[in-house]
Every structure is written in C-alpha cells, then in structure tokens.
C-alpha cells in the first residue's frame, strides 16, 4: 500500500500529476497539500475530488507543525513535491516569497520526512520536481545535460537551484532516498494565464495586445504537460534513487514564432480572417536578466527508462487552445480580481 503526499497538487502541473496518479493507481492513497495561493485552484481537480483514494488538505509546506502532523496521521511512503512559487516575473518583484516556499518549504518537507521515516528509508522516496532554469541560459548552440553546472540567473531559478541542492545534500549526508527531475517549459490545460501561452490565448480571445518581451528572440523548449507527468510516473516507479533526470520536448521555439503559430491557429478556431490576431503583437520592455535559450538533452531518460515525448507541438497547442475556448468560465474566474491588479501593474508602462 502506497500513501503519497503530493504538494502543490492544485496548481498547473500538480493537478495533472494528481489526476494521473489518482486515476491510474486506485490502490494508492493520494494526499494533496496545497496552500491555494493565486496559482492553486480546486476547480482544476473537480473531476477527481469525489474519488475515495484522493484527499485534499489546505496547508502551507513551510508550516512544520502541520507537515509533521500529516506525516504522523498518514504515514506517507513517498512525496511528490510540486509546490513552488513558479513565475519568473513575480520572482523579480518579490524574491523573498520564492525563498520562503521554494527553499524553506522544500527544506521543511525534507527534514520532516527524514525524521518521520526514522532513518529507515527502505521503500521510501522523496521526488523533487524541478526546472531546467537552474542550469542558466544557453547561447544559440548546445543543450543542458544532467551534468551541466548550475548557473541560475533569476530569483525563481536561484530558489529552485537552492532547493535542488538541499535535496541532494540530504541524499549525500543522510542517505535520504531522493529523485530529482529538471523539466523544460510545460504547456497545456489549467496553465495560469500569467505565463506566455495561456496569457496570449486569453488576450487573443479578448482582442488585447500580446506583450512580447524584447525582440521575441528568446527560445524555450516546450513540452505538453501530460508528457511531463508520464515522465514523472516512469521516474517515480523505475528511476534510481539519488539520480537526476532531465525532461524535455525536443521542441525549441523562438517566442515570436511560437506566438505567430498561436495566432494562426486561433484565427482559424475563432473564424477570424488570417492575420487578425498577429496585429495584436506588441513588443514591450524586456524582462530583467532574461535568459536567452533553454534546451534540454533528455537522452538519459530515453536510454535508461524509455521515455520520449508523445505529442507533436502543433497538436498539443491545438488541444490547449481548444481547452481554453471550451473553459472560458475557468479563465474568467482566474483572471478576475487580484489577477487583474497584477496584470495592470506588470504591463502598465508598456
Ligand atoms: P503553479 O504555480 O501552477 O502551481 C504551484 C502550486 O503550488 C499552486 O497550487 C500553489 O497554490 C502551490 N503552493 C505555492 N506555495 C505553496 C506553499 N507554500 N505551500 C503549499 N502549496 C503552495 O506551478 P507549476 O507550473 O504547476 O509548477 C509546479 C512545479 O513544477 C514547480 O516546482 C515548478 O518549479 C516546476 N516546473 C514547472 C515548469 C513549468 O513550465 N510550469 C517546468 C519545469 C518545472
Ligand atoms: P514564461 O511563460 O513566463 O516562462 P519562463 O520565463 O519560465 O520560461 O515565459 C516564456 C517566455 O516568454 C520567456 O522568454 C518570457 C517570454 N514572455 C513574453 O515575451 N511575454 C509575456 O507576457 C510573458 C509572460 C513571457
């Protein structure tokens, strides 16, 4: 019997991960702890909330007393740690929130798990979900490998790098059973519309300008979120303790090209004349310290565990757009109130 603590399960990736584990493994008991920050939304899990192997607890991973109580009550056999502050732009305006959740929160979970498992680590695993941004920024050539030295350059990536270091420190110091994966940019349903793709979909729907930072030359490697979750499943079940695995889409896009492809697809889906949405593109002031390029070499994961991305980008993007068009009430709800204030503040001077 496995009892798994998923942290941040009400967020974008966390909700897909939670749904996947709850439905694919009915014999596992899944406990989702999420603080329900602006990025957490229980509506993301509406379809599974009634299932008997799923439990939700609203709580903060920096609250050591709560985390201790949960470990005592549920006797977790594993942790899938997804909770984080995740948006680079927010980390530039409020870095300490990132240090608190990503560094202190991760360290709190590690410490409580280590004590609760009483240094008897057989059949236990602490799986830390991380990002390729810890490796820094690439030039026009090359890839991030698992061995690439860390060189984080935003408060977000620095806080994730710090948390990765703490996870590895627990492995080396205490023989604590960890796994880490570092993944490239995800996209798909339930993605909060502060990130490039869902923000642009939302703005095209409402005929609002599409803010492209700098010249739009920055490159990201995009992976459909369900492919990320499948990789996590494989690493969780078959990956080696103490190992790190890179996960990527082999799917590099310049921001400007990606937005043009998005505009093309949305014109068709919205029955607008070709070229309509592209007129919304607006070049705005660049992000501070904007990393030029991320690109993952995921051959270790392919060679050792047999994972490869399953979905072509054009199809994944099409499915993503369809989801947003069919779930406008979700979009309306998450873009009302405080989101609107955030948006006005971030893009006011452009
Ligand atoms: P997200 O911002 O959509 O969701 C984060 C979730 O964590 C939210 O539900 C939020 O309420 C919760 N949370 C935040 N602070 C918390 C706290 N102190 N205690 C408990 N819960 C808290 O993020 P996401 O995009 O789903 O990313 C999930 C994880 O995957 C993060 O660790 C991120 O670094 C990593 N990651 C994301 C991407 C990506 O492209 N989005 C790529 C690679 C790795
Ligand atoms: P984002 O979705 O924030 O992910 P990350 O910064 O973690 O890669 O941004 C993806 C790329 O899109 C990044 O190069 C910044 C750029 N971007 C814009 O040009 N305009 C925007 O409004 C946003 C949110 C991002």
CSV table of C-alpha atoms and ligand atoms in Angstrom, one decimal:
chain,number,residue,atom,x,y,z
A,1,UNK,CA,0.0,0.0,0.0
A,2,UNK,CA,1.5,3.3,-1.1
A,3,UNK,CA,0.4,6.6,0.6
A,4,UNK,CA,1.8,9.5,-1.4
A,5,UNK,CA,1.9,13.2,-0.4
A,6,UNK,CA,1.6,15.4,-3.4
A,7,UNK,CA,2.5,19.0,-2.7
A,8,UNK,CA,1.1,21.8,-4.9
A,9,UNK,CA,-1.5,19.5,-6.4
A,10,UNK,CA,-4.0,22.3,-7.1
A,11,UNK,CA,-1.5,24.1,-9.5
A,12,UNK,CA,-0.9,23.6,-13.1
A,13,UNK,CA,1.5,20.6,-13.3
A,14,UNK,CA,0.4,19.4,-9.8
A,15,UNK,CA,-3.2,19.0,-10.9
A,16,UNK,CA,-2.3,16.9,-13.9
A,17,UNK,CA,0.1,14.8,-11.8
A,18,UNK,CA,-2.6,14.3,-9.1
A,19,UNK,CA,-5.3,13.3,-11.6
A,20,UNK,CA,-2.8,10.9,-13.3
A,21,UNK,CA,-1.8,9.1,-10.0
A,22,UNK,CA,-5.3,9.1,-8.5
A,23,UNK,CA,-6.9,7.6,-11.6
A,24,UNK,CA,-4.1,5.3,-12.9
A,25,UNK,CA,-3.3,3.9,-9.4
A,26,UNK,CA,-6.6,3.4,-7.5
A,27,UNK,CA,-4.8,1.4,-4.8
A,28,UNK,CA,-2.5,4.4,-4.0
A,29,UNK,CA,-3.8,6.8,-1.4
A,30,UNK,CA,-3.0,10.3,-2.6
A,31,UNK,CA,-3.0,13.3,-0.2
A,32,UNK,CA,-2.7,16.7,-1.9
A,33,UNK,CA,-1.4,19.5,0.3
A,34,UNK,CA,-1.7,22.9,-1.3
A,35,UNK,CA,-1.8,26.4,0.2
A,36,UNK,CA,-4.1,27.6,-2.6
A,37,UNK,CA,-2.1,30.7,-3.5
A,38,UNK,CA,-3.3,32.7,-6.5
A,39,UNK,CA,-1.9,29.8,-8.6
A,40,UNK,CA,-3.8,27.0,-6.8
A,41,UNK,CA,-7.4,26.2,-7.8
A,42,UNK,CA,-9.5,23.3,-6.6
A,43,UNK,CA,-11.6,23.6,-9.8
A,44,UNK,CA,-8.6,22.0,-11.5
A,45,UNK,CA,-9.4,18.8,-9.7
A,46,UNK,CA,-13.2,18.9,-9.8
A,47,UNK,CA,-13.4,15.7,-11.8
A,48,UNK,CA,-11.5,13.6,-9.3
A,49,UNK,CA,-12.4,15.2,-5.9
A,50,UNK,CA,-15.0,12.5,-5.2
A,51,UNK,CA,-12.7,9.5,-5.7
A,52,UNK,CA,-12.0,7.5,-2.5
A,53,UNK,CA,-8.2,7.4,-2.8
A,54,UNK,CA,-8.0,11.3,-3.1
A,55,UNK,CA,-7.7,13.6,-0.1
A,56,UNK,CA,-7.2,17.4,-0.1
A,57,UNK,CA,-5.7,19.4,2.8
A,58,UNK,CA,-5.3,23.1,2.6
A,59,UNK,CA,-1.9,23.9,4.1
A,60,UNK,CA,1.5,25.6,3.6
A,61,UNK,CA,4.6,23.5,3.2
A,62,UNK,CA,6.6,25.9,5.4
A,63,UNK,CA,4.3,25.1,8.3
A,64,UNK,CA,6.4,22.5,10.0
A,65,UNK,CA,3.8,21.6,12.7
A,66,UNK,CA,1.2,20.9,10.0
A,67,UNK,CA,3.6,18.8,7.9
A,68,UNK,CA,4.6,16.8,11.0
A,69,UNK,CA,1.0,16.1,11.9
A,70,UNK,CA,0.3,15.0,8.3
A,71,UNK,CA,3.2,12.6,8.3
A,72,UNK,CA,2.1,11.2,11.7
A,73,UNK,CA,-1.5,10.8,10.5
A,74,UNK,CA,-1.0,9.4,7.0
A,75,UNK,CA,2.3,7.6,7.3
A,76,UNK,CA,3.4,8.6,3.8
A,77,UNK,CA,5.6,6.3,1.9
A,78,UNK,CA,6.5,8.9,-0.7
A,79,UNK,CA,6.5,12.6,-1.5
A,80,UNK,CA,5.9,14.1,-5.0
A,81,UNK,CA,7.0,17.6,-4.3
A,82,UNK,CA,5.5,20.1,-6.8
A,83,UNK,CA,4.6,23.1,-4.7
A,84,UNK,CA,6.5,26.2,-5.6
A,85,UNK,CA,6.3,29.8,-6.5
A,86,UNK,CA,6.8,29.4,-10.2
A,87,UNK,CA,6.7,32.6,-12.2
A,88,UNK,CA,9.9,34.4,-13.1
A,89,UNK,CA,8.3,37.8,-13.4
A,90,UNK,CA,6.8,37.6,-9.9
A,91,UNK,CA,10.2,36.5,-8.5
A,92,UNK,CA,11.7,39.7,-9.8
A,93,UNK,CA,9.2,41.8,-7.9
A,94,UNK,CA,9.0,39.6,-4.7
A,95,UNK,CA,12.1,37.3,-4.4
A,96,UNK,CA,11.6,36.5,-0.7
A,97,UNK,CA,8.3,34.8,-1.4
A,98,UNK,CA,10.3,32.4,-3.6
A,99,UNK,CA,13.0,31.8,-1.0
A,100,UNK,CA,10.3,31.1,1.6
A,101,UNK,CA,8.3,28.5,-0.4
A,102,UNK,CA,10.9,27.0,-2.6
A,103,UNK,CA,13.9,26.9,-0.2
A,104,UNK,CA,12.4,26.9,3.2
A,105,UNK,CA,9.3,24.9,2.1
A,106,UNK,CA,11.4,22.2,0.4
A,107,UNK,CA,13.8,22.0,3.4
A,108,UNK,CA,10.9,21.7,5.8
A,109,UNK,CA,9.5,18.7,3.8
A,110,UNK,CA,12.9,17.1,3.7
A,111,UNK,CA,13.5,17.4,7.4
A,112,UNK,CA,10.1,16.2,8.4
A,113,UNK,CA,10.2,13.2,6.0
A,114,UNK,CA,13.7,12.3,7.3
A,115,UNK,CA,12.6,12.3,10.9
A,116,UNK,CA,9.3,10.7,10.2
A,117,UNK,CA,10.8,7.9,8.2
A,118,UNK,CA,13.2,7.5,11.2
A,119,UNK,CA,16.2,7.0,9.0
A,120,UNK,CA,14.7,3.7,7.8
A,121,UNK,CA,14.4,4.7,4.2
A,122,UNK,CA,13.7,1.3,2.5
A,123,UNK,CA,10.8,1.6,0.0
A,124,UNK,CA,10.5,5.4,0.6
A,125,UNK,CA,11.1,8.1,-2.0
A,126,UNK,CA,11.2,11.9,-1.9
A,127,UNK,CA,10.7,13.0,-5.6
A,128,UNK,CA,11.6,16.7,-6.2
A,129,UNK,CA,10.1,18.3,-9.3
A,130,UNK,CA,12.4,20.9,-10.6
A,131,UNK,CA,13.1,23.0,-13.7
A,132,UNK,CA,15.7,23.4,-16.4
A,133,UNK,CA,16.1,27.0,-15.5
A,134,UNK,CA,18.6,26.0,-12.7
A,135,UNK,CA,21.2,25.5,-15.5
A,136,UNK,CA,21.1,29.1,-16.6
A,137,UNK,CA,21.0,30.4,-20.1
A,138,UNK,CA,22.3,28.8,-23.3
A,139,UNK,CA,23.7,30.6,-26.4
A,140,UNK,CA,22.5,29.6,-29.8
A,141,UNK,CA,24.2,26.1,-29.6
A,142,UNK,CA,24.3,23.3,-27.1
A,143,UNK,CA,22.0,21.6,-24.5
A,144,UNK,CA,21.5,21.2,-20.8
A,145,UNK,CA,22.7,17.8,-19.5
A,146,UNK,CA,22.3,16.4,-16.0
A,147,UNK,CA,25.9,17.2,-15.5
A,148,UNK,CA,25.7,20.9,-16.6
A,149,UNK,CA,26.9,23.1,-13.7
A,150,UNK,CA,24.1,25.2,-12.1
A,151,UNK,CA,24.1,28.8,-13.1
A,152,UNK,CA,20.6,30.2,-12.1
A,153,UNK,CA,20.1,33.8,-13.0
A,154,UNK,CA,16.6,34.8,-11.8
A,155,UNK,CA,15.4,34.8,-8.2
A,156,UNK,CA,13.0,32.0,-9.3
A,157,UNK,CA,15.7,29.8,-10.8
A,158,UNK,CA,18.1,30.6,-7.9
A,159,UNK,CA,15.4,29.5,-5.4
A,160,UNK,CA,14.8,26.2,-7.3
A,161,UNK,CA,18.5,25.6,-7.6
A,162,UNK,CA,18.8,26.1,-3.8
A,163,UNK,CA,16.1,23.6,-3.3
A,164,UNK,CA,17.7,21.1,-5.6
A,165,UNK,CA,20.9,21.5,-3.6
A,166,UNK,CA,19.1,20.8,-0.3
A,167,UNK,CA,17.5,17.7,-1.8
A,168,UNK,CA,20.9,16.4,-2.9
A,169,UNK,CA,22.5,17.4,0.4
A,170,UNK,CA,20.0,15.1,2.2
A,171,UNK,CA,20.9,12.3,-0.1
A,172,UNK,CA,24.7,12.6,0.4
A,173,UNK,CA,24.5,13.4,4.1
A,174,UNK,CA,21.8,11.1,5.4
A,175,UNK,CA,21.4,8.6,2.5
A,176,UNK,CA,17.9,10.0,2.3
A,177,UNK,CA,16.1,8.5,-0.8
A,178,UNK,CA,15.6,11.2,-3.3
A,179,UNK,CA,15.0,11.6,-7.0
A,180,UNK,CA,15.0,14.8,-9.0
A,181,UNK,CA,13.8,15.8,-12.4
A,182,UNK,CA,14.5,19.0,-14.2
A,183,UNK,CA,12.0,19.8,-16.9
A,184,UNK,CA,11.6,22.3,-19.7
A,185,UNK,CA,8.7,24.7,-20.2
A,186,UNK,CA,5.3,23.0,-19.9
A,187,UNK,CA,2.1,24.0,-21.6
A,188,UNK,CA,-1.5,22.6,-21.6
A,189,UNK,CA,-4.9,23.0,-19.9
A,190,UNK,CA,-5.1,24.6,-16.4
A,191,UNK,CA,-2.0,26.7,-17.0
A,192,UNK,CA,-2.4,30.0,-15.2
A,193,UNK,CA,-2.7,32.9,-17.7
A,194,UNK,CA,0.4,34.8,-16.4
A,195,UNK,CA,2.7,32.5,-18.4
A,196,UNK,CA,3.3,33.2,-22.1
A,197,UNK,CA,1.0,30.7,-23.8
A,198,UNK,CA,-2.2,31.0,-21.7
A,199,UNK,CA,-1.8,34.7,-21.3
A,200,UNK,CA,-1.6,35.1,-25.1
A,201,UNK,CA,-4.6,32.8,-25.6
A,202,UNK,CA,-6.6,34.8,-23.1
A,203,UNK,CA,-5.6,38.1,-24.7
A,204,UNK,CA,-6.4,36.9,-28.3
A,205,UNK,CA,-9.9,35.9,-27.1
A,206,UNK,CA,-10.4,39.4,-25.7
A,207,UNK,CA,-8.6,41.3,-28.6
A,208,UNK,CA,-6.0,42.6,-26.2
A,209,UNK,CA,-2.4,43.2,-27.1
A,210,UNK,CA,0.2,40.3,-26.9
A,211,UNK,CA,3.2,41.6,-24.9
A,212,UNK,CA,6.4,40.1,-26.3
A,213,UNK,CA,9.5,40.9,-24.2
A,214,UNK,CA,12.4,42.4,-26.1
A,215,UNK,CA,12.6,41.3,-29.7
A,216,UNK,CA,10.9,37.9,-29.1
A,217,UNK,CA,14.2,36.1,-29.9
A,218,UNK,CA,14.3,34.1,-26.7
A,219,UNK,CA,14.0,30.4,-27.1
A,220,UNK,CA,12.2,27.9,-24.9
A,221,UNK,CA,11.8,24.1,-25.3
A,222,UNK,CA,8.1,23.3,-24.9
A,223,UNK,CA,6.6,20.1,-23.5
A,224,UNK,CA,2.9,19.1,-23.2
A,225,UNK,CA,2.1,18.8,-19.5
A,226,UNK,CA,0.7,15.3,-19.8
A,227,UNK,CA,4.0,14.1,-21.3
A,228,UNK,CA,5.8,15.6,-18.3
A,229,UNK,CA,3.5,13.7,-15.9
A,230,UNK,CA,4.2,10.5,-17.8
A,231,UNK,CA,7.9,11.1,-17.4
A,232,UNK,CA,7.4,11.7,-13.6
A,233,UNK,CA,5.4,8.4,-13.4
A,234,UNK,CA,8.2,6.4,-15.0
A,235,UNK,CA,11.0,8.1,-13.0
A,236,UNK,CA,9.0,7.6,-9.8
A,237,UNK,CA,8.5,3.9,-10.4
A,238,UNK,CA,11.7,3.0,-12.3
A,239,UNK,CA,14.3,5.7,-11.7
A,240,UNK,CA,17.2,5.1,-9.5
A,241,UNK,CA,17.5,6.6,-6.0
A,242,UNK,CA,19.9,9.6,-5.9
A,243,UNK,CA,19.6,10.2,-9.6
A,244,UNK,CA,18.6,13.3,-11.6
A,245,UNK,CA,16.8,13.1,-14.9
A,246,UNK,CA,16.3,15.9,-17.5
A,247,UNK,CA,12.9,16.0,-19.2
A,248,UNK,CA,12.4,18.0,-22.4
A,249,UNK,CA,10.3,18.3,-25.5
A,250,UNK,CA,13.0,18.5,-28.3
A,251,UNK,CA,10.8,21.3,-29.3
A,252,UNK,CA,12.5,24.7,-29.4
A,253,UNK,CA,10.6,27.8,-30.4
A,254,UNK,CA,11.6,31.5,-30.5
A,255,UNK,CA,8.9,33.3,-28.6
A,256,UNK,CA,7.9,35.4,-31.7
A,257,UNK,CA,7.5,32.3,-33.9
A,258,UNK,CA,5.5,30.5,-31.2
A,259,UNK,CA,3.1,33.4,-30.8
A,260,UNK,CA,2.7,33.7,-34.6
A,261,UNK,CA,1.8,29.9,-34.7
A,262,UNK,CA,-0.7,30.5,-31.9
A,263,UNK,CA,-2.2,33.5,-33.7
A,264,UNK,CA,-2.5,31.4,-36.9
A,265,UNK,CA,-4.4,28.6,-35.1
A,266,UNK,CA,-6.6,30.9,-33.1
A,267,UNK,CA,-7.7,32.8,-36.2
A,268,UNK,CA,-8.9,29.5,-37.7
A,269,UNK,CA,-10.6,28.4,-34.5
A,270,UNK,CA,-12.3,31.8,-33.9
A,271,UNK,CA,-13.3,32.2,-37.6
A,272,UNK,CA,-11.3,35.4,-37.9
A,273,UNK,CA,-9.6,36.4,-41.1
A,274,UNK,CA,-6.0,35.1,-41.3
A,275,UNK,CA,-3.6,37.6,-39.8
A,276,UNK,CA,-6.1,39.2,-37.4
A,277,UNK,CA,-4.5,38.0,-34.2
A,278,UNK,CA,-1.0,38.8,-35.3
A,279,UNK,CA,-1.9,42.5,-35.4
A,280,UNK,CA,-2.2,42.3,-31.5
A,281,UNK,CA,1.6,41.5,-31.2
A,282,UNK,CA,3.3,44.3,-29.2
A,283,UNK,CA,7.0,44.4,-28.4
A,284,UNK,CA,7.4,45.6,-24.8
A,285,UNK,CA,10.3,46.3,-22.4
A,286,UNK,CA,12.5,43.1,-21.9
A,287,UNK,CA,12.4,41.1,-18.7
A,288,UNK,CA,15.3,41.9,-16.4
A,289,UNK,CA,18.1,39.2,-16.8
A,290,UNK,CA,16.0,37.5,-19.5
A,291,UNK,CA,17.6,34.1,-20.2
A,292,UNK,CA,18.2,33.7,-23.9
A,293,UNK,CA,17.7,30.0,-24.5
A,294,UNK,CA,16.8,26.8,-22.8
A,295,UNK,CA,17.2,23.4,-24.4
A,296,UNK,CA,17.2,20.0,-22.7
A,297,UNK,CA,19.1,16.9,-23.6
A,298,UNK,CA,16.7,14.1,-22.4
A,299,UNK,CA,18.7,11.2,-23.7
A,300,UNK,CA,19.4,9.7,-20.3
A,301,UNK,CA,15.7,9.4,-19.7
A,302,UNK,CA,15.1,7.8,-23.1
A,303,UNK,CA,18.1,5.4,-22.9
A,304,UNK,CA,17.6,4.3,-19.3
A,305,UNK,CA,13.9,4.4,-18.8
A,306,UNK,CA,12.4,4.6,-22.4
A,307,UNK,CA,10.5,7.9,-22.1
A,308,UNK,CA,10.0,10.1,-25.1
A,309,UNK,CA,7.5,13.0,-25.7
A,310,UNK,CA,4.4,11.6,-27.4
A,311,UNK,CA,2.8,14.7,-28.8
A,312,UNK,CA,3.8,17.0,-31.6
A,313,UNK,CA,3.7,20.7,-30.7
A,314,UNK,CA,1.1,21.8,-33.3
A,315,UNK,CA,-1.3,19.2,-32.0
A,316,UNK,CA,-0.6,19.9,-28.3
A,317,UNK,CA,-1.1,23.6,-28.9
A,318,UNK,CA,-4.3,22.9,-30.7
A,319,UNK,CA,-5.6,20.8,-27.8
A,320,UNK,CA,-4.5,23.5,-25.4
A,321,UNK,CA,-6.3,26.3,-27.3
A,322,UNK,CA,-9.5,24.1,-27.6
A,323,UNK,CA,-9.4,23.6,-23.8
A,324,UNK,CA,-9.3,27.3,-23.1
A,325,UNK,CA,-12.0,28.1,-25.6
A,326,UNK,CA,-14.2,25.4,-24.0
A,327,UNK,CA,-13.4,26.6,-20.5
A,328,UNK,CA,-13.9,30.3,-20.7
A,329,UNK,CA,-15.6,30.3,-17.2
A,330,UNK,CA,-12.3,29.0,-15.7
A,331,UNK,CA,-10.4,31.7,-17.5
A,332,UNK,CA,-12.9,34.4,-16.4
A,333,UNK,CA,-12.7,33.3,-12.8
A,334,UNK,CA,-8.9,33.2,-12.5
A,335,UNK,CA,-8.5,36.5,-14.4
A,336,UNK,CA,-10.8,38.5,-12.2
A,337,UNK,CA,-9.9,40.4,-9.0
A,338,UNK,CA,-6.3,40.2,-7.9
A,339,UNK,CA,-5.1,38.9,-11.2
A,340,UNK,CA,-6.4,42.0,-12.9
A,341,UNK,CA,-4.4,44.2,-10.5
A,342,UNK,CA,-1.3,42.1,-11.2
A,343,UNK,CA,-1.7,42.4,-14.9
A,344,UNK,CA,-2.3,46.1,-14.8
A,345,UNK,CA,0.8,46.5,-12.6
A,346,UNK,CA,3.1,44.3,-14.7
A,347,UNK,CA,2.1,45.7,-18.1
A,348,UNK,CA,1.1,49.3,-17.2
A,349,UNK,CA,4.2,51.1,-18.6
A,350,UNK,CA,4.5,49.3,-21.9
B,1,LIG,P1,2.0,26.6,-10.3
B,1,LIG,O1,2.4,28.0,-9.9
B,1,LIG,O2,0.9,26.5,-11.4
B,1,LIG,O3,1.4,25.8,-9.0
B,1,LIG,C1,2.1,25.8,-7.8
B,1,LIG,C2,1.2,25.3,-6.8
B,1,LIG,O4,1.9,25.3,-5.5
B,1,LIG,C3,-0.1,26.1,-6.6
B,1,LIG,O5,-1.2,25.2,-6.5
B,1,LIG,C4,0.1,26.8,-5.2
B,1,LIG,O6,-1.1,27.1,-4.5
B,1,LIG,C5,1.0,25.8,-4.5
B,1,LIG,N1,1.9,26.5,-3.5
B,1,LIG,C6,2.6,27.6,-3.7
B,1,LIG,N2,3.2,27.9,-2.5
B,1,LIG,C7,2.9,26.9,-1.6
B,1,LIG,C8,3.2,26.7,-0.2
B,1,LIG,N3,4.0,27.5,0.5
B,1,LIG,N4,2.6,25.6,0.4
B,1,LIG,C9,1.8,24.7,-0.3
B,1,LIG,N5,1.4,24.9,-1.6
B,1,LIG,C10,2.0,26.0,-2.2
B,1,LIG,O7,3.3,25.9,-10.7
B,1,LIG,P2,3.5,24.8,-11.9
B,1,LIG,O8,3.8,25.5,-13.1
B,1,LIG,O9,2.5,23.8,-11.8
B,1,LIG,O10,4.9,24.2,-11.4
B,1,LIG,C11,4.9,23.1,-10.5
B,1,LIG,C12,6.3,22.6,-10.2
B,1,LIG,O11,7.0,22.3,-11.4
B,1,LIG,C13,7.2,23.8,-9.6
B,1,LIG,O12,8.1,23.2,-8.7
B,1,LIG,C14,8.0,24.3,-10.8
B,1,LIG,O13,9.2,24.8,-10.4
B,1,LIG,C15,8.2,23.0,-11.6
B,1,LIG,N6,8.3,23.2,-13.1
B,1,LIG,C16,7.4,24.0,-13.8
B,1,LIG,C17,7.6,24.1,-15.2
B,1,LIG,C18,6.6,24.9,-16.0
B,1,LIG,O14,6.8,25.1,-17.2
B,1,LIG,N7,5.5,25.4,-15.4
B,1,LIG,C19,8.6,23.5,-15.8
B,1,LIG,C20,9.5,22.7,-15.1
B,1,LIG,C21,9.3,22.6,-13.7
B,2,LIG,P1,7.1,32.2,-19.2
B,2,LIG,O1,5.9,31.6,-19.7
B,2,LIG,O2,7.0,33.2,-18.1
B,2,LIG,O3,8.1,31.0,-18.8
B,2,LIG,P2,9.7,31.1,-18.3
B,2,LIG,O4,10.1,32.5,-18.1
B,2,LIG,O5,9.7,30.3,-17.1
B,2,LIG,O6,10.4,30.5,-19.5
B,2,LIG,O7,7.9,32.9,-20.4
B,2,LIG,C1,8.2,32.2,-21.6
B,2,LIG,C2,9.0,33.1,-22.5
B,2,LIG,O8,8.1,34.1,-23.0
B,2,LIG,C3,10.1,33.8,-21.8
B,2,LIG,O9,11.2,34.0,-22.7
B,2,LIG,C4,9.5,35.2,-21.5
B,2,LIG,C5,8.5,35.4,-22.6
B,2,LIG,N1,7.3,36.2,-22.3
B,2,LIG,C6,6.9,37.2,-23.1
B,2,LIG,O10,7.6,37.6,-24.1
B,2,LIG,N2,5.8,37.9,-22.8
B,2,LIG,C7,5.0,37.6,-21.7
B,2,LIG,O11,4.0,38.3,-21.4
B,2,LIG,C8,5.4,36.5,-20.8
B,2,LIG,C9,4.6,36.1,-19.6
B,2,LIG,C10,6.6,35.8,-21.2
